[in-house]
PDB file of C-alpha atoms in Angstrom:
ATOM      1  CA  UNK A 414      -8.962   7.969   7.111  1.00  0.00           C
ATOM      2  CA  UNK A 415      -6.518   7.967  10.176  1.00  0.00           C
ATOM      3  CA  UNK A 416      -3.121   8.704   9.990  1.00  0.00           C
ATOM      4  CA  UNK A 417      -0.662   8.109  13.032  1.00  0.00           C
ATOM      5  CA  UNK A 418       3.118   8.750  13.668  1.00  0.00           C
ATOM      6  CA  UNK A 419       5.055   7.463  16.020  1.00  0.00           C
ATOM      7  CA  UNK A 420       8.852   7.264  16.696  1.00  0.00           C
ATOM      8  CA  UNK A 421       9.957  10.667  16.530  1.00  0.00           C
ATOM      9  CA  UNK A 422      12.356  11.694  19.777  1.00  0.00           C
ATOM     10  CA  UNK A 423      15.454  13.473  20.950  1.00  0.00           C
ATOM     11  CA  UNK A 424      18.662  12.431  19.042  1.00  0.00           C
ATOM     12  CA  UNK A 425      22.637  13.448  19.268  1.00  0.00           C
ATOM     13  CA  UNK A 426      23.977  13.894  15.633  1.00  0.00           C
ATOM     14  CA  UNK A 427      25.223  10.798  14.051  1.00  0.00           C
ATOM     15  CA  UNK A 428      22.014   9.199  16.269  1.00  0.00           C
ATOM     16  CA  UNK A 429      19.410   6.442  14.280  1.00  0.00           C
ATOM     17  CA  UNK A 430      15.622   7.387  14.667  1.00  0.00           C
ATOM     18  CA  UNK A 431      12.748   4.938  12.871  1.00  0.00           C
ATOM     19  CA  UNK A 432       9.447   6.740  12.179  1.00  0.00           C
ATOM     20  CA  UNK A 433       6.571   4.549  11.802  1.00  0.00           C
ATOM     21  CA  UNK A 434       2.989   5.321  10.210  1.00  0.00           C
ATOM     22  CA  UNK A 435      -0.107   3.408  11.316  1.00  0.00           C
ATOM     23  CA  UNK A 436      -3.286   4.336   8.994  1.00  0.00           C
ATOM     24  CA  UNK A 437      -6.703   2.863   8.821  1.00  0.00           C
ATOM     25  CA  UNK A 438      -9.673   3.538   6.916  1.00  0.00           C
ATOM     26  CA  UNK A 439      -8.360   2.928   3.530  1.00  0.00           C
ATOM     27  CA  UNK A 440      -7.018   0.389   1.517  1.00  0.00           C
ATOM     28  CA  UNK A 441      -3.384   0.470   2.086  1.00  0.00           C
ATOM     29  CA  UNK A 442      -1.946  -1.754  -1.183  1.00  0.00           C
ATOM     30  CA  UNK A 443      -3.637   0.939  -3.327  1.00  0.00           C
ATOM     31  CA  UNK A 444      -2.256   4.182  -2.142  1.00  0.00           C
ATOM     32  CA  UNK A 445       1.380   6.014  -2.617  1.00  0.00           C
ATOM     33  CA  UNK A 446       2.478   6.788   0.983  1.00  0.00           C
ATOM     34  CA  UNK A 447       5.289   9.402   1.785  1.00  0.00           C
ATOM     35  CA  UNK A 448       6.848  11.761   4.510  1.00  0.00           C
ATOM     36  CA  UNK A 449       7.379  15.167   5.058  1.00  0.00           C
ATOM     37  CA  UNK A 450       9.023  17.625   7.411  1.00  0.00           C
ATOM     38  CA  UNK A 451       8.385  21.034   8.476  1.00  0.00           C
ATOM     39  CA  UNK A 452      11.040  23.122  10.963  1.00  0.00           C
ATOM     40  CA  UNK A 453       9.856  26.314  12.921  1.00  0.00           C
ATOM     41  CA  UNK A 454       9.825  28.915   9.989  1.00  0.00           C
ATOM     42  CA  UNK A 455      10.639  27.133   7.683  1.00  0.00           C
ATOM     43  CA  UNK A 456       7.924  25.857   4.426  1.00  0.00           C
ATOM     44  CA  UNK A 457       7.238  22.042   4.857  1.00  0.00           C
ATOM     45  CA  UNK A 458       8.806  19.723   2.578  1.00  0.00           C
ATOM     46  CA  UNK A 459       8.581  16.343   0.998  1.00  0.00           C
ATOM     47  CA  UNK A 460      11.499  14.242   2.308  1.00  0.00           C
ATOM     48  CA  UNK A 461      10.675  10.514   0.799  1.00  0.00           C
ATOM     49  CA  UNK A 462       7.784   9.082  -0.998  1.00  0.00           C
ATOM     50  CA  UNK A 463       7.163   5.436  -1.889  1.00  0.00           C
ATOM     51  CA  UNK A 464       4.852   3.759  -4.669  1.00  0.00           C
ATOM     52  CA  UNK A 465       1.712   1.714  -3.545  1.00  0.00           C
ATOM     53  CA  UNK A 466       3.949  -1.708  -4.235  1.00  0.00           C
ATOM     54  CA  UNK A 467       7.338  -0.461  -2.988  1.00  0.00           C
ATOM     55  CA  UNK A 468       8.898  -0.645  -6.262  1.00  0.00           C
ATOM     56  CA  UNK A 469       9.613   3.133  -6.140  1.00  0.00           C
ATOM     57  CA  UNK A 470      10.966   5.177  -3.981  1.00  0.00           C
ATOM     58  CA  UNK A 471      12.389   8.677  -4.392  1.00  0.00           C
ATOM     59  CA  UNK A 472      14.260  11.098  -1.422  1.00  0.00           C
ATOM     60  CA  UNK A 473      15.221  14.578  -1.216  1.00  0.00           C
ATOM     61  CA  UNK A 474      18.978  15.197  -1.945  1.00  0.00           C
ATOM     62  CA  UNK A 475      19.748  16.123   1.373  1.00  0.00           C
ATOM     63  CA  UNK A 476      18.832  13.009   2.751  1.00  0.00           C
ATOM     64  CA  UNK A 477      19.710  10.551   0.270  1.00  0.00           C
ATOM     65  CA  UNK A 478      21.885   7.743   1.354  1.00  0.00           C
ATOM     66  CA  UNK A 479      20.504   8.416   5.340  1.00  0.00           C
ATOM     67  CA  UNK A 480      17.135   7.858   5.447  1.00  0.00           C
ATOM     68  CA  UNK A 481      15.320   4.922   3.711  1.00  0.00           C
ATOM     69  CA  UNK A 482      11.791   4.598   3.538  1.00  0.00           C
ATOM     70  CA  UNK A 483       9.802   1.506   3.312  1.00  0.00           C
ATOM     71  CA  UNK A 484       6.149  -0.182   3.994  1.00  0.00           C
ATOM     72  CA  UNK A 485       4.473  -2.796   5.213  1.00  0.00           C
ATOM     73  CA  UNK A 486       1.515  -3.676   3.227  1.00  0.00           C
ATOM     74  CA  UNK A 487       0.151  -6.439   5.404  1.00  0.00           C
ATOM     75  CA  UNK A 488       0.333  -4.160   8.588  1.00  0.00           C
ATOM     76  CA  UNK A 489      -0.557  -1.074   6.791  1.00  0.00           C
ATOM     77  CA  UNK A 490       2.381   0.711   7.771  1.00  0.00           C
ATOM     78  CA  UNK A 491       4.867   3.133   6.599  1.00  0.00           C
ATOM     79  CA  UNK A 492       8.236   3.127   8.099  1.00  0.00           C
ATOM     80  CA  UNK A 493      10.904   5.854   7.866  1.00  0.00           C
ATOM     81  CA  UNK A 494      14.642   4.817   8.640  1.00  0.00           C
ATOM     82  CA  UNK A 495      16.976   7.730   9.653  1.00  0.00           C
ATOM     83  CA  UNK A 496      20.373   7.478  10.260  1.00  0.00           C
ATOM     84  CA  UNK A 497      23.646   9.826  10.692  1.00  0.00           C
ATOM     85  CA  UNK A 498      21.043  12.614  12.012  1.00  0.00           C
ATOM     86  CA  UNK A 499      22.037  16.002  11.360  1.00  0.00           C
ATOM     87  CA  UNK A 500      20.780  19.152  13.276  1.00  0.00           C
ATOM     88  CA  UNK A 501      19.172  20.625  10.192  1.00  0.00           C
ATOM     89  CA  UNK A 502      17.061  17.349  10.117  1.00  0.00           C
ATOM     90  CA  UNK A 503      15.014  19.076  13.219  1.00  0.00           C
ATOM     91  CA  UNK A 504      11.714  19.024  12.313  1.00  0.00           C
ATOM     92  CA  UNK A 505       7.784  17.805  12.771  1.00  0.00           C
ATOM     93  CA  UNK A 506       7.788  14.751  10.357  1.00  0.00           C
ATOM     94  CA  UNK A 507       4.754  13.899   9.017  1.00  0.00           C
ATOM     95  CA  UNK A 508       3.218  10.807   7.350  1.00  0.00           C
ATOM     96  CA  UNK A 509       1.330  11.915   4.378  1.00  0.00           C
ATOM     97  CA  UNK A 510      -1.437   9.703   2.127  1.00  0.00           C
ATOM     98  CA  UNK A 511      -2.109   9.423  -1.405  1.00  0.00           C
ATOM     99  CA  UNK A 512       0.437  11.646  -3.138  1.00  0.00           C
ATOM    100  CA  UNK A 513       2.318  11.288  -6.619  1.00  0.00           C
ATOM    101  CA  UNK A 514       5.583   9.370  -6.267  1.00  0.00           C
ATOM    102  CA  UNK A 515       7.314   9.051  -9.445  1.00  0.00           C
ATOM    103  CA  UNK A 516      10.206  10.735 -11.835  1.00  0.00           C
ATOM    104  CA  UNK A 517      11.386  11.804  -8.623  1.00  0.00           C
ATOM    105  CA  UNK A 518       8.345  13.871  -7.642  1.00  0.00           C
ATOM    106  CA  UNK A 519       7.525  13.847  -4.155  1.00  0.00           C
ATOM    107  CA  UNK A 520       4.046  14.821  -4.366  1.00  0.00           C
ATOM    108  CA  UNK A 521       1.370  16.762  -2.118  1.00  0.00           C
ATOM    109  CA  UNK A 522      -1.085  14.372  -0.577  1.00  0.00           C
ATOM    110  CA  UNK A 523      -4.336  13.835   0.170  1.00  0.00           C
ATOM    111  CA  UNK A 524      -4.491  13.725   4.264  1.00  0.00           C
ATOM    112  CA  UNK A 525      -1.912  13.990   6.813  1.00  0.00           C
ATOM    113  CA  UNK A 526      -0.929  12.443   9.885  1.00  0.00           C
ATOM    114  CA  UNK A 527      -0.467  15.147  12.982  1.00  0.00           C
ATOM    115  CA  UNK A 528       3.343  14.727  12.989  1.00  0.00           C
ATOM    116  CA  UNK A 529       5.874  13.381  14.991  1.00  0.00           C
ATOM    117  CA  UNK A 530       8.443  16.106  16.618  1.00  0.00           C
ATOM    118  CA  UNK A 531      12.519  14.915  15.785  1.00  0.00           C
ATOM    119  CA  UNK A 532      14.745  17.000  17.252  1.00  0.00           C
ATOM    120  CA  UNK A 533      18.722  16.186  16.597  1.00  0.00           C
ATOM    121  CA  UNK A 534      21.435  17.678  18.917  1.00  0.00           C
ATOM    122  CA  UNK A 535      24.744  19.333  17.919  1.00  0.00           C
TER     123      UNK A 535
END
């Protein structure tokens, strides 16, 4: 399985950012797909998930209403829309394969992309 991130950058606050998630080596249309964040000391955490069909999707509070995630079965990508960036949104994003998304859970996955760096200036 190969997971890749792209997008990530250098952003003022207020600034738009769309992360994108290119996999291969597994069958897209059958797996939840999600993205997480982890800032220098700081434990990583889930910030959206979505369901294998896009029916579901569930976000952290702190970035509900900002980001929206979404996927692209036929490309076998995972998009991640940020907007009205915050500096406490600073963080190594990463796409992440295969983990529960449902009743709000963001789950743990199953492999990892090697993370995108978004860094958002005051």
């Amino acid at each position: 399985v190969q997971v890749v991130e792209s997008g990530g950058g250098l952003v003022q606050a207020g600034g738009s950012l769309r992360l994108s998630c290119s996999t291969s080596g597994l069958t897209f249309d059958d797996v939840n797909m999600g993205w997480f964040r982890q800032a220098p000391g700081k434990e990583r955490e889930g910030v959206s998930c979505v369901n294998w069909s896009g029916a579901i999707t569930n976000y952290r509070d702190s970035v509900k209403g900002r980001f929206t995630i979404s996927r692209d079965n036929a490309k076998n990508t995972l998009y991640l829309q940020m907007n009205s960036l915050k500096p406490e949104d600073t963080a190594m994003y990463y796409c992440a394969v295969g983990g529960a998304c449902y009743d709000g859970r963001i789950g743990v996955p199953g492999y990892w992309g090697q993370g995108t760096q978004v860094t958002v200036s005051s």
